Amino acid sequence: LFLATLTYDTLRFEYEDFPETKEPVWILGRKYSVFTEKEEILLDVTSRLWFTYRKNFPAIGGTGPTSDTGWGCMLRCGQMIFAQALVCRHLGRDWRWIKGKRQMDNYFNVLNAFIDKKDSYYSIHQIAQMGVGEGKSIGQWYGPNTVAQVLKKLAAFDTWSSLAVHIAMDNTVVMEEIRRLCQSNFPCAGAAACPAVESDVLYNGYPEEAGVRDRLSLWKPLVLLIPLRLGLTEINEAYIETLKHCFMMPQSLGVIGGKPNSAHYFIGYVGEELIYLDPHTTQPAVEPNDSGCLPDESFHCQHPPCRMSIAELDPSIAVGFFCNTEEDFNNWCQQIRKLSLVRGALPMFELVERQPSHFSNPDVLNLTPDSSDADRLERFFDSEDEDFEILSL
């Protein structure tokens, strides 16, 4: 495989590359005007964490690949959508990255969670090795559903972020399940009812006060990922308006998907075009410098974002949302209900209060599907399966 290494140190914003249009530009729940807010648009895009192919990182599993070029694009997109959740969790949606400006410690804590080494929470090493349990060998291409399932498993070890990750299957979001998940780890009504925290408790090297604060909370911040298939071989245009509205919601984490065997992280839209960050650039792995600081410029896309027609989108995607509080979740539910009233917008998924009775769940204590079920789900949601036949389900 040809390894192309690109750097963007000498590139500057070329505002002309963004369409001069009266249409609003939506970036992860924020609305912009091209004519009056060009700098704000590009600063918002640049502030997203951008993960691309890397080379010369420590071998995965000790003896595996040292580069993910050619196979890791969906893994990198999974990192990007999850990094956006961590940015919202620890820095807030209003946070901006400015080249050369000193960043707060929490920013580097978030970035370090994705660095290409075996002990980072969401590194390419962790995702690839955890994927083995999902039936994916190291170096094999992932679909949106697989990377969502893997990230959910890895988040369980991230005690600093303390996230509740829910993956809504069967095109159905069950509100009762989410509330139970987000409130399940908080039996304490307040600080007085909780046992004292040992002063020497470590939260994987991250600030102890974060873990204490979260234990006293009544709502665990929610990362909601919804794997969907919006057509057979191409996207059904009846879903396009609904997809656009997802980028308009303040809870939006964007969408992972792309074209067959070529994944992108979609962060917004303008007119009939999706705006995305592209992981298909090979950069050298990053190591801390002599002073221990992590050079971070290569983790931010410092040129105008890529765009593609919505009609070109592969129908297999995963949509992401972040609800920091229960109020955020309730507001999201209200917006989803209103979407059903939008003329010409076909709902991409169903929002229900309780699990429908037709859901098969013979073993309430073991919600993990057996291998045959998992295989069918994987065939359904992974866009790389070009020979997919709907009748096989």
PDB file of N, CA and C in Angstrom, residues 280-380:
ATOM      1  N   HIS A 280      -8.359   9.602   5.697  1.00  0.00           N
ATOM      2  CA  HIS A 280      -7.500   8.950   4.706  1.00  0.00           C
ATOM      3  C   HIS A 280      -6.259   9.763   4.379  1.00  0.00           C
ATOM      4  N   THR A 281      -5.500  10.091   5.405  1.00  0.00           N
ATOM      5  CA  THR A 281      -4.203  10.742   5.289  1.00  0.00           C
ATOM      6  C   THR A 281      -3.272  10.046   6.265  1.00  0.00           C
ATOM      7  N   THR A 282      -2.144   9.576   5.797  1.00  0.00           N
ATOM      8  CA  THR A 282      -1.208   8.893   6.696  1.00  0.00           C
ATOM      9  C   THR A 282      -0.209   9.893   7.266  1.00  0.00           C
ATOM     10  N   GLN A 283      -0.184   9.994   8.569  1.00  0.00           N
ATOM     11  CA  GLN A 283       0.752  10.867   9.268  1.00  0.00           C
ATOM     12  C   GLN A 283       1.612  10.027  10.204  1.00  0.00           C
ATOM     13  N   PRO A 284       2.800  10.516  10.547  1.00  0.00           N
ATOM     14  CA  PRO A 284       3.633   9.770  11.501  1.00  0.00           C
ATOM     15  C   PRO A 284       2.980   9.730  12.876  1.00  0.00           C
ATOM     16  N   ALA A 285       3.190   8.654  13.598  1.00  0.00           N
ATOM     17  CA  ALA A 285       2.711   8.572  14.980  1.00  0.00           C
ATOM     18  C   ALA A 285       3.366   9.679  15.798  1.00  0.00           C
ATOM     19  N   VAL A 286       2.645  10.177  16.785  1.00  0.00           N
ATOM     20  CA  VAL A 286       3.114  11.306  17.587  1.00  0.00           C
ATOM     21  C   VAL A 286       3.626  10.817  18.928  1.00  0.00           C
ATOM     22  N   GLU A 287       4.784  11.308  19.303  1.00  0.00           N
ATOM     23  CA  GLU A 287       5.380  11.012  20.605  1.00  0.00           C
ATOM     24  C   GLU A 287       5.545  12.307  21.381  1.00  0.00           C
ATOM     25  N   PRO A 288       5.482  12.270  22.711  1.00  0.00           N
ATOM     26  CA  PRO A 288       5.760  13.479  23.489  1.00  0.00           C
ATOM     27  C   PRO A 288       7.163  13.999  23.192  1.00  0.00           C
ATOM     28  N   ASN A 289       7.328  15.327  23.203  1.00  0.00           N
ATOM     29  CA  ASN A 289       8.647  15.897  22.936  1.00  0.00           C
ATOM     30  C   ASN A 289       9.530  15.818  24.180  1.00  0.00           C
ATOM     31  N   ASP A 290      10.717  16.386  24.096  1.00  0.00           N
ATOM     32  CA  ASP A 290      11.691  16.277  25.193  1.00  0.00           C
ATOM     33  C   ASP A 290      11.164  16.868  26.498  1.00  0.00           C
ATOM     34  N   SER A 291      10.286  17.842  26.391  1.00  0.00           N
ATOM     35  CA  SER A 291       9.746  18.465  27.602  1.00  0.00           C
ATOM     36  C   SER A 291       8.513  17.739  28.127  1.00  0.00           C
ATOM     37  N   GLY A 292       8.132  16.641  27.440  1.00  0.00           N
ATOM     38  CA  GLY A 292       6.988  15.855  27.889  1.00  0.00           C
ATOM     39  C   GLY A 292       5.661  16.305  27.318  1.00  0.00           C
ATOM     40  N   CYS A 293       5.685  17.371  26.502  1.00  0.00           N
ATOM     41  CA  CYS A 293       4.446  17.864  25.905  1.00  0.00           C
ATOM     42  C   CYS A 293       4.117  17.085  24.634  1.00  0.00           C
ATOM     43  N   LEU A 294       2.852  16.962  24.354  1.00  0.00           N
ATOM     44  CA  LEU A 294       2.401  16.229  23.186  1.00  0.00           C
ATOM     45  C   LEU A 294       2.123  17.207  22.050  1.00  0.00           C
ATOM     46  N   PRO A 295       2.898  17.151  20.959  1.00  0.00           N
ATOM     47  CA  PRO A 295       2.592  18.021  19.804  1.00  0.00           C
ATOM     48  C   PRO A 295       1.214  17.670  19.257  1.00  0.00           C
ATOM     49  N   ASP A 296       0.338  18.663  19.192  1.00  0.00           N
ATOM     50  CA  ASP A 296      -1.061  18.353  18.889  1.00  0.00           C
ATOM     51  C   ASP A 296      -1.584  18.918  17.572  1.00  0.00           C
ATOM     52  N   GLU A 297      -0.757  19.628  16.817  1.00  0.00           N
ATOM     53  CA  GLU A 297      -1.268  20.284  15.612  1.00  0.00           C
ATOM     54  C   GLU A 297      -1.785  19.300  14.580  1.00  0.00           C
ATOM     55  N   SER A 298      -1.197  18.115  14.513  1.00  0.00           N
ATOM     56  CA  SER A 298      -1.630  17.147  13.498  1.00  0.00           C
ATOM     57  C   SER A 298      -2.958  16.489  13.848  1.00  0.00           C
ATOM     58  N   PHE A 299      -3.504  16.808  15.019  1.00  0.00           N
ATOM     59  CA  PHE A 299      -4.803  16.269  15.421  1.00  0.00           C
ATOM     60  C   PHE A 299      -5.936  17.260  15.150  1.00  0.00           C
ATOM     61  N   HIS A 300      -5.633  18.307  14.387  1.00  0.00           N
ATOM     62  CA  HIS A 300      -6.640  19.301  14.038  1.00  0.00           C
ATOM     63  C   HIS A 300      -6.534  19.611  12.552  1.00  0.00           C
ATOM     64  N   CYS A 301      -7.647  19.506  11.860  1.00  0.00           N
ATOM     65  CA  CYS A 301      -7.698  19.706  10.412  1.00  0.00           C
ATOM     66  C   CYS A 301      -7.681  21.204  10.118  1.00  0.00           C
ATOM     67  N   GLN A 302      -6.531  21.714   9.683  1.00  0.00           N
ATOM     68  CA  GLN A 302      -6.355  23.153   9.524  1.00  0.00           C
ATOM     69  C   GLN A 302      -6.530  23.601   8.075  1.00  0.00           C
ATOM     70  N   HIS A 303      -7.476  22.993   7.412  1.00  0.00           N
ATOM     71  CA  HIS A 303      -7.838  23.428   6.063  1.00  0.00           C
ATOM     72  C   HIS A 303      -9.338  23.235   5.921  1.00  0.00           C
ATOM     73  N   PRO A 304      -9.968  23.818   4.914  1.00  0.00           N
ATOM     74  CA  PRO A 304     -11.419  23.688   4.805  1.00  0.00           C
ATOM     75  C   PRO A 304     -11.854  22.230   4.788  1.00  0.00           C
ATOM     76  N   PRO A 305     -12.982  21.935   5.398  1.00  0.00           N
ATOM     77  CA  PRO A 305     -13.424  20.545   5.479  1.00  0.00           C
ATOM     78  C   PRO A 305     -13.874  20.005   4.131  1.00  0.00           C
ATOM     79  N   CYS A 306     -13.891  18.686   4.017  1.00  0.00           N
ATOM     80  CA  CYS A 306     -14.352  18.031   2.796  1.00  0.00           C
ATOM     81  C   CYS A 306     -15.871  18.072   2.736  1.00  0.00           C
ATOM     82  N   ARG A 307     -16.401  17.960   1.511  1.00  0.00           N
ATOM     83  CA  ARG A 307     -17.851  17.926   1.329  1.00  0.00           C
ATOM     84  C   ARG A 307     -18.199  16.877   0.291  1.00  0.00           C
ATOM     85  N   MET A 308     -19.387  16.311   0.410  1.00  0.00           N
ATOM     86  CA  MET A 308     -19.885  15.375  -0.579  1.00  0.00           C
ATOM     87  C   MET A 308     -21.401  15.451  -0.621  1.00  0.00           C
ATOM     88  N   SER A 309     -21.978  15.087  -1.739  1.00  0.00           N
ATOM     89  CA  SER A 309     -23.425  15.085  -1.880  1.00  0.00           C
ATOM     90  C   SER A 309     -24.047  14.072  -0.917  1.00  0.00           C
ATOM     91  N   ILE A 310     -25.137  14.464  -0.277  1.00  0.00           N
ATOM     92  CA  ILE A 310     -25.810  13.548   0.642  1.00  0.00           C
ATOM     93  C   ILE A 310     -26.255  12.287  -0.103  1.00  0.00           C
ATOM     94  N   ALA A 311     -26.613  12.430  -1.368  1.00  0.00           N
ATOM     95  CA  ALA A 311     -27.093  11.292  -2.157  1.00  0.00           C
ATOM     96  C   ALA A 311     -26.017  10.222  -2.343  1.00  0.00           C
ATOM     97  N   GLU A 312     -24.742  10.582  -2.158  1.00  0.00           N
ATOM     98  CA  GLU A 312     -23.643   9.632  -2.328  1.00  0.00           C
ATOM     99  C   GLU A 312     -23.368   8.822  -1.066  1.00  0.00           C
ATOM    100  N   LEU A 313     -24.028   9.166   0.024  1.00  0.00           N
ATOM    101  CA  LEU A 313     -23.761   8.515   1.311  1.00  0.00           C
ATOM    102  C   LEU A 313     -24.166   7.045   1.267  1.00  0.00           C
ATOM    103  N   ASP A 314     -23.266   6.177   1.723  1.00  0.00           N
ATOM    104  CA  ASP A 314     -23.607   4.765   1.853  1.00  0.00           C
ATOM    105  C   ASP A 314     -24.718   4.641   2.896  1.00  0.00           C
ATOM    106  N   PRO A 315     -25.707   3.769   2.669  1.00  0.00           N
ATOM    107  CA  PRO A 315     -26.848   3.708   3.598  1.00  0.00           C
ATOM    108  C   PRO A 315     -26.516   3.176   4.986  1.00  0.00           C
ATOM    109  N   SER A 316     -25.358   2.555   5.183  1.00  0.00           N
ATOM    110  CA  SER A 316     -24.999   2.028   6.491  1.00  0.00           C
ATOM    111  C   SER A 316     -24.239   3.088   7.284  1.00  0.00           C
ATOM    112  N   ILE A 317     -24.867   3.599   8.353  1.00  0.00           N
ATOM    113  CA  ILE A 317     -24.285   4.677   9.144  1.00  0.00           C
ATOM    114  C   ILE A 317     -24.521   4.412  10.628  1.00  0.00           C
ATOM    115  N   ALA A 318     -23.912   5.245  11.469  1.00  0.00           N
ATOM    116  CA  ALA A 318     -24.265   5.308  12.884  1.00  0.00           C
ATOM    117  C   ALA A 318     -24.349   6.782  13.262  1.00  0.00           C
ATOM    118  N   VAL A 319     -25.468   7.159  13.862  1.00  0.00           N
ATOM    119  CA  VAL A 319     -25.702   8.539  14.281  1.00  0.00           C
ATOM    120  C   VAL A 319     -25.395   8.645  15.774  1.00  0.00           C
ATOM    121  N   GLY A 320     -24.753   9.742  16.183  1.00  0.00           N
ATOM    122  CA  GLY A 320     -24.365   9.893  17.583  1.00  0.00           C
ATOM    123  C   GLY A 320     -24.944  11.136  18.231  1.00  0.00           C
ATOM    124  N   PHE A 321     -25.270  11.011  19.519  1.00  0.00           N
ATOM    125  CA  PHE A 321     -25.763  12.147  20.301  1.00  0.00           C
ATOM    126  C   PHE A 321     -25.140  12.093  21.694  1.00  0.00           C
ATOM    127  N   PHE A 322     -24.977  13.272  22.314  1.00  0.00           N
ATOM    128  CA  PHE A 322     -24.442  13.359  23.672  1.00  0.00           C
ATOM    129  C   PHE A 322     -25.403  14.155  24.531  1.00  0.00           C
ATOM    130  N   CYS A 323     -25.849  13.556  25.626  1.00  0.00           N
ATOM    131  CA  CYS A 323     -26.755  14.223  26.569  1.00  0.00           C
ATOM    132  C   CYS A 323     -26.059  14.285  27.925  1.00  0.00           C
ATOM    133  N   ASN A 324     -25.560  15.450  28.261  1.00  0.00           N
ATOM    134  CA  ASN A 324     -24.782  15.598  29.491  1.00  0.00           C
ATOM    135  C   ASN A 324     -25.649  15.494  30.735  1.00  0.00           C
ATOM    136  N   THR A 325     -26.917  15.892  30.603  1.00  0.00           N
ATOM    137  CA  THR A 325     -27.834  15.873  31.742  1.00  0.00           C
ATOM    138  C   THR A 325     -29.142  15.201  31.331  1.00  0.00           C
ATOM    139  N   GLU A 326     -29.948  14.898  32.311  1.00  0.00           N
ATOM    140  CA  GLU A 326     -31.260  14.325  32.018  1.00  0.00           C
ATOM    141  C   GLU A 326     -32.124  15.326  31.265  1.00  0.00           C
ATOM    142  N   GLU A 327     -31.952  16.601  31.567  1.00  0.00           N
ATOM    143  CA  GLU A 327     -32.684  17.638  30.839  1.00  0.00           C
ATOM    144  C   GLU A 327     -32.304  17.620  29.362  1.00  0.00           C
ATOM    145  N   ASP A 328     -31.012  17.430  29.066  1.00  0.00           N
ATOM    146  CA  ASP A 328     -30.566  17.315  27.673  1.00  0.00           C
ATOM    147  C   ASP A 328     -31.263  16.159  26.980  1.00  0.00           C
ATOM    148  N   PHE A 329     -31.370  15.032  27.676  1.00  0.00           N
ATOM    149  CA  PHE A 329     -32.003  13.859  27.084  1.00  0.00           C
ATOM    150  C   PHE A 329     -33.491  14.101  26.841  1.00  0.00           C
ATOM    151  N   ASN A 330     -34.169  14.699  27.807  1.00  0.00           N
ATOM    152  CA  ASN A 330     -35.591  14.995  27.636  1.00  0.00           C
ATOM    153  C   ASN A 330     -35.815  15.946  26.466  1.00  0.00           C
ATOM    154  N   ASN A 331     -34.933  16.936  26.349  1.00  0.00           N
ATOM    155  CA  ASN A 331     -35.019  17.873  25.231  1.00  0.00           C
ATOM    156  C   ASN A 331     -34.799  17.162  23.902  1.00  0.00           C
ATOM    157  N   TRP A 332     -33.844  16.246  23.879  1.00  0.00           N
ATOM    158  CA  TRP A 332     -33.589  15.469  22.653  1.00  0.00           C
ATOM    159  C   TRP A 332     -34.817  14.655  22.268  1.00  0.00           C
ATOM    160  N   CYS A 333     -35.453  14.029  23.229  1.00  0.00           N
ATOM    161  CA  CYS A 333     -36.659  13.240  22.960  1.00  0.00           C
ATOM    162  C   CYS A 333     -37.753  14.109  22.353  1.00  0.00           C
ATOM    163  N   GLN A 334     -37.903  15.329  22.881  1.00  0.00           N
ATOM    164  CA  GLN A 334     -38.907  16.246  22.346  1.00  0.00           C
ATOM    165  C   GLN A 334     -38.605  16.595  20.889  1.00  0.00           C
ATOM    166  N   GLN A 335     -37.335  16.821  20.582  1.00  0.00           N
ATOM    167  CA  GLN A 335     -36.964  17.162  19.213  1.00  0.00           C
ATOM    168  C   GLN A 335     -37.215  15.997  18.255  1.00  0.00           C
ATOM    169  N   ILE A 336     -36.939  14.790  18.710  1.00  0.00           N
ATOM    170  CA  ILE A 336     -37.165  13.617  17.862  1.00  0.00           C
ATOM    171  C   ILE A 336     -38.658  13.450  17.582  1.00  0.00           C
ATOM    172  N   ARG A 337     -39.484  13.700  18.588  1.00  0.00           N
ATOM    173  CA  ARG A 337     -40.938  13.600  18.380  1.00  0.00           C
ATOM    174  C   ARG A 337     -41.414  14.646  17.375  1.00  0.00           C
ATOM    175  N   LYS A 338     -40.859  15.855  17.460  1.00  0.00           N
ATOM    176  CA  LYS A 338     -41.251  16.910  16.524  1.00  0.00           C
ATOM    177  C   LYS A 338     -40.837  16.566  15.090  1.00  0.00           C
ATOM    178  N   LEU A 339     -39.755  15.812  14.965  1.00  0.00           N
ATOM    179  CA  LEU A 339     -39.282  15.436  13.630  1.00  0.00           C
ATOM    180  C   LEU A 339     -40.340  14.651  12.864  1.00  0.00           C
ATOM    181  N   SER A 340     -41.136  13.886  13.579  1.00  0.00           N
ATOM    182  CA  SER A 340     -42.164  13.079  12.920  1.00  0.00           C
ATOM    183  C   SER A 340     -43.225  13.947  12.265  1.00  0.00           C
ATOM    184  N   LEU A 341     -43.251  15.237  12.620  1.00  0.00           N
ATOM    185  CA  LEU A 341     -44.241  16.158  12.059  1.00  0.00           C
ATOM    186  C   LEU A 341     -43.707  16.936  10.867  1.00  0.00           C
ATOM    187  N   VAL A 342     -42.402  16.782  10.585  1.00  0.00           N
ATOM    188  CA  VAL A 342     -41.797  17.512   9.465  1.00  0.00           C
ATOM    189  C   VAL A 342     -42.230  16.880   8.153  1.00  0.00           C
ATOM    190  N   ARG A 343     -42.794  17.688   7.285  1.00  0.00           N
ATOM    191  CA  ARG A 343     -43.289  17.178   6.005  1.00  0.00           C
ATOM    192  C   ARG A 343     -42.123  16.664   5.152  1.00  0.00           C
ATOM    193  N   GLY A 344     -42.275  15.491   4.609  1.00  0.00           N
ATOM    194  CA  GLY A 344     -41.267  14.916   3.730  1.00  0.00           C
ATOM    195  C   GLY A 344     -40.094  14.287   4.440  1.00  0.00           C
ATOM    196  N   ALA A 345     -40.150  14.214   5.779  1.00  0.00           N
ATOM    197  CA  ALA A 345     -39.049  13.627   6.547  1.00  0.00           C
ATOM    198  C   ALA A 345     -39.493  12.275   7.105  1.00  0.00           C
ATOM    199  N   LEU A 346     -38.903  11.221   6.600  1.00  0.00           N
ATOM    200  CA  LEU A 346     -39.211   9.874   7.071  1.00  0.00           C
ATOM    201  C   LEU A 346     -38.347   9.552   8.282  1.00  0.00           C
ATOM    202  N   PRO A 347     -38.934   9.167   9.428  1.00  0.00           N
ATOM    203  CA  PRO A 347     -38.118   8.878  10.617  1.00  0.00           C
ATOM    204  C   PRO A 347     -37.088   7.787  10.341  1.00  0.00           C
ATOM    205  N   MET A 348     -35.864   8.003  10.829  1.00  0.00           N
ATOM    206  CA  MET A 348     -34.805   7.005  10.645  1.00  0.00           C
ATOM    207  C   MET A 348     -34.872   5.924  11.711  1.00  0.00           C
ATOM    208  N   PHE A 349     -35.485   6.263  12.846  1.00  0.00           N
ATOM    209  CA  PHE A 349     -35.614   5.303  13.937  1.00  0.00           C
ATOM    210  C   PHE A 349     -36.844   5.653  14.751  1.00  0.00           C
ATOM    211  N   GLU A 350     -37.251   4.718  15.594  1.00  0.00           N
ATOM    212  CA  GLU A 350     -38.448   4.898  16.413  1.00  0.00           C
ATOM    213  C   GLU A 350     -38.042   5.225  17.844  1.00  0.00           C
ATOM    214  N   LEU A 351     -38.754   6.145  18.463  1.00  0.00           N
ATOM    215  CA  LEU A 351     -38.537   6.504  19.862  1.00  0.00           C
ATOM    216  C   LEU A 351     -39.730   6.011  20.666  1.00  0.00           C
ATOM    217  N   VAL A 352     -39.477   5.108  21.614  1.00  0.00           N
ATOM    218  CA  VAL A 352     -40.559   4.531  22.411  1.00  0.00           C
ATOM    219  C   VAL A 352     -40.216   4.629  23.896  1.00  0.00           C
ATOM    220  N   GLU A 353     -41.237   4.619  24.738  1.00  0.00           N
ATOM    221  CA  GLU A 353     -41.020   4.704  26.183  1.00  0.00           C
ATOM    222  C   GLU A 353     -40.487   3.395  26.743  1.00  0.00           C
ATOM    223  N   ARG A 354     -41.092   2.278  26.305  1.00  0.00           N
ATOM    224  CA  ARG A 354     -40.686   0.961  26.812  1.00  0.00           C
ATOM    225  C   ARG A 354     -40.384   0.031  25.659  1.00  0.00           C
ATOM    226  N   GLN A 355     -39.669  -1.025  25.965  1.00  0.00           N
ATOM    227  CA  GLN A 355     -39.302  -1.987  24.934  1.00  0.00           C
ATOM    228  C   GLN A 355     -40.560  -2.635  24.358  1.00  0.00           C
ATOM    229  N   PRO A 356     -40.717  -2.596  23.038  1.00  0.00           N
ATOM    230  CA  PRO A 356     -41.905  -3.201  22.427  1.00  0.00           C
ATOM    231  C   PRO A 356     -41.999  -4.691  22.746  1.00  0.00           C
ATOM    232  N   SER A 357     -43.220  -5.172  22.870  1.00  0.00           N
ATOM    233  CA  SER A 357     -43.434  -6.573  23.239  1.00  0.00           C
ATOM    234  C   SER A 357     -42.941  -7.536  22.186  1.00  0.00           C
ATOM    235  N   HIS A 358     -42.811  -7.065  20.927  1.00  0.00           N
ATOM    236  CA  HIS A 358     -42.374  -7.979  19.874  1.00  0.00           C
ATOM    237  C   HIS A 358     -40.863  -8.207  19.884  1.00  0.00           C
ATOM    238  N   PHE A 359     -40.117  -7.428  20.733  1.00  0.00           N
ATOM    239  CA  PHE A 359     -38.683  -7.666  20.836  1.00  0.00           C
ATOM    240  C   PHE A 359     -38.457  -9.019  21.492  1.00  0.00           C
ATOM    241  N   SER A 360     -37.686  -9.853  20.874  1.00  0.00           N
ATOM    242  CA  SER A 360     -37.386 -11.163  21.465  1.00  0.00           C
ATOM    243  C   SER A 360     -36.292 -11.001  22.502  1.00  0.00           C
ATOM    244  N   ASN A 361     -36.559 -11.471  23.710  1.00  0.00           N
ATOM    245  CA  ASN A 361     -35.585 -11.362  24.789  1.00  0.00           C
ATOM    246  C   ASN A 361     -35.795 -12.527  25.741  1.00  0.00           C
ATOM    247  N   PRO A 362     -35.435 -13.745  25.307  1.00  0.00           N
ATOM    248  CA  PRO A 362     -35.704 -14.917  26.131  1.00  0.00           C
ATOM    249  C   PRO A 362     -34.906 -14.960  27.413  1.00  0.00           C
ATOM    250  N   ASP A 363     -33.760 -14.292  27.435  1.00  0.00           N
ATOM    251  CA  ASP A 363     -32.903 -14.353  28.618  1.00  0.00           C
ATOM    252  C   ASP A 363     -32.638 -12.931  29.086  1.00  0.00           C
ATOM    253  N   VAL A 364     -33.415 -12.451  30.044  1.00  0.00           N
ATOM    254  CA  VAL A 364     -33.284 -11.063  30.472  1.00  0.00           C
ATOM    255  C   VAL A 364     -31.970 -10.796  31.183  1.00  0.00           C
ATOM    256  N   LEU A 365     -31.312 -11.842  31.636  1.00  0.00           N
ATOM    257  CA  LEU A 365     -30.039 -11.655  32.329  1.00  0.00           C
ATOM    258  C   LEU A 365     -28.864 -11.655  31.369  1.00  0.00           C
ATOM    259  N   ASN A 366     -29.082 -12.093  30.136  1.00  0.00           N
ATOM    260  CA  ASN A 366     -28.006 -12.135  29.160  1.00  0.00           C
ATOM    261  C   ASN A 366     -28.503 -11.508  27.873  1.00  0.00           C
ATOM    262  N   LEU A 367     -28.165 -10.226  27.679  1.00  0.00           N
ATOM    263  CA  LEU A 367     -28.658  -9.491  26.526  1.00  0.00           C
ATOM    264  C   LEU A 367     -27.719  -9.586  25.333  1.00  0.00           C
ATOM    265  N   THR A 368     -26.628 -10.329  25.449  1.00  0.00           N
ATOM    266  CA  THR A 368     -25.689 -10.464  24.348  1.00  0.00           C
ATOM    267  C   THR A 368     -26.235 -11.459  23.338  1.00  0.00           C
ATOM    268  N   PRO A 369     -26.365 -11.059  22.062  1.00  0.00           N
ATOM    269  CA  PRO A 369     -26.893 -11.988  21.069  1.00  0.00           C
ATOM    270  C   PRO A 369     -25.934 -13.134  20.842  1.00  0.00           C
ATOM    271  N   ASP A 370     -26.475 -14.285  20.438  1.00  0.00           N
ATOM    272  CA  ASP A 370     -25.581 -15.389  20.118  1.00  0.00           C
ATOM    273  C   ASP A 370     -24.861 -15.097  18.821  1.00  0.00           C
ATOM    274  N   SER A 371     -23.922 -15.975  18.460  1.00  0.00           N
ATOM    275  CA  SER A 371     -23.052 -15.689  17.328  1.00  0.00           C
ATOM    276  C   SER A 371     -23.828 -15.540  16.030  1.00  0.00           C
ATOM    277  N   SER A 372     -24.879 -16.352  15.848  1.00  0.00           N
ATOM    278  CA  SER A 372     -25.629 -16.258  14.608  1.00  0.00           C
ATOM    279  C   SER A 372     -26.368 -14.932  14.523  1.00  0.00           C
ATOM    280  N   ASP A 373     -26.934 -14.468  15.667  1.00  0.00           N
ATOM    281  CA  ASP A 373     -27.591 -13.167  15.670  1.00  0.00           C
ATOM    282  C   ASP A 373     -26.592 -12.060  15.379  1.00  0.00           C
ATOM    283  N   ALA A 374     -25.425 -12.139  16.019  1.00  0.00           N
ATOM    284  CA  ALA A 374     -24.402 -11.120  15.817  1.00  0.00           C
ATOM    285  C   ALA A 374     -23.955 -11.082  14.359  1.00  0.00           C
ATOM    286  N   ASP A 375     -23.816 -12.252  13.759  1.00  0.00           N
ATOM    287  CA  ASP A 375     -23.403 -12.301  12.362  1.00  0.00           C
ATOM    288  C   ASP A 375     -24.435 -11.621  11.468  1.00  0.00           C
ATOM    289  N   ARG A 376     -25.724 -11.877  11.743  1.00  0.00           N
ATOM    290  CA  ARG A 376     -26.758 -11.275  10.916  1.00  0.00           C
ATOM    291  C   ARG A 376     -26.772  -9.751  11.093  1.00  0.00           C
ATOM    292  N   LEU A 377     -26.615  -9.304  12.349  1.00  0.00           N
ATOM    293  CA  LEU A 377     -26.576  -7.867  12.584  1.00  0.00           C
ATOM    294  C   LEU A 377     -25.392  -7.238  11.880  1.00  0.00           C
ATOM    295  N   GLU A 378     -24.247  -7.938  11.923  1.00  0.00           N
ATOM    296  CA  GLU A 378     -23.060  -7.389  11.301  1.00  0.00           C
ATOM    297  C   GLU A 378     -23.232  -7.286   9.790  1.00  0.00           C
ATOM    298  N   ARG A 379     -23.834  -8.313   9.195  1.00  0.00           N
ATOM    299  CA  ARG A 379     -24.075  -8.250   7.759  1.00  0.00           C
ATOM    300  C   ARG A 379     -25.020  -7.105   7.428  1.00  0.00           C
ATOM    301  N   PHE A 380     -25.966  -6.866   8.328  1.00  0.00           N
ATOM    302  CA  PHE A 380     -26.963  -5.835   8.074  1.00  0.00           C
ATOM    303  C   PHE A 380     -26.375  -4.437   8.152  1.00  0.00           C
TER     304      PHE A 380
END
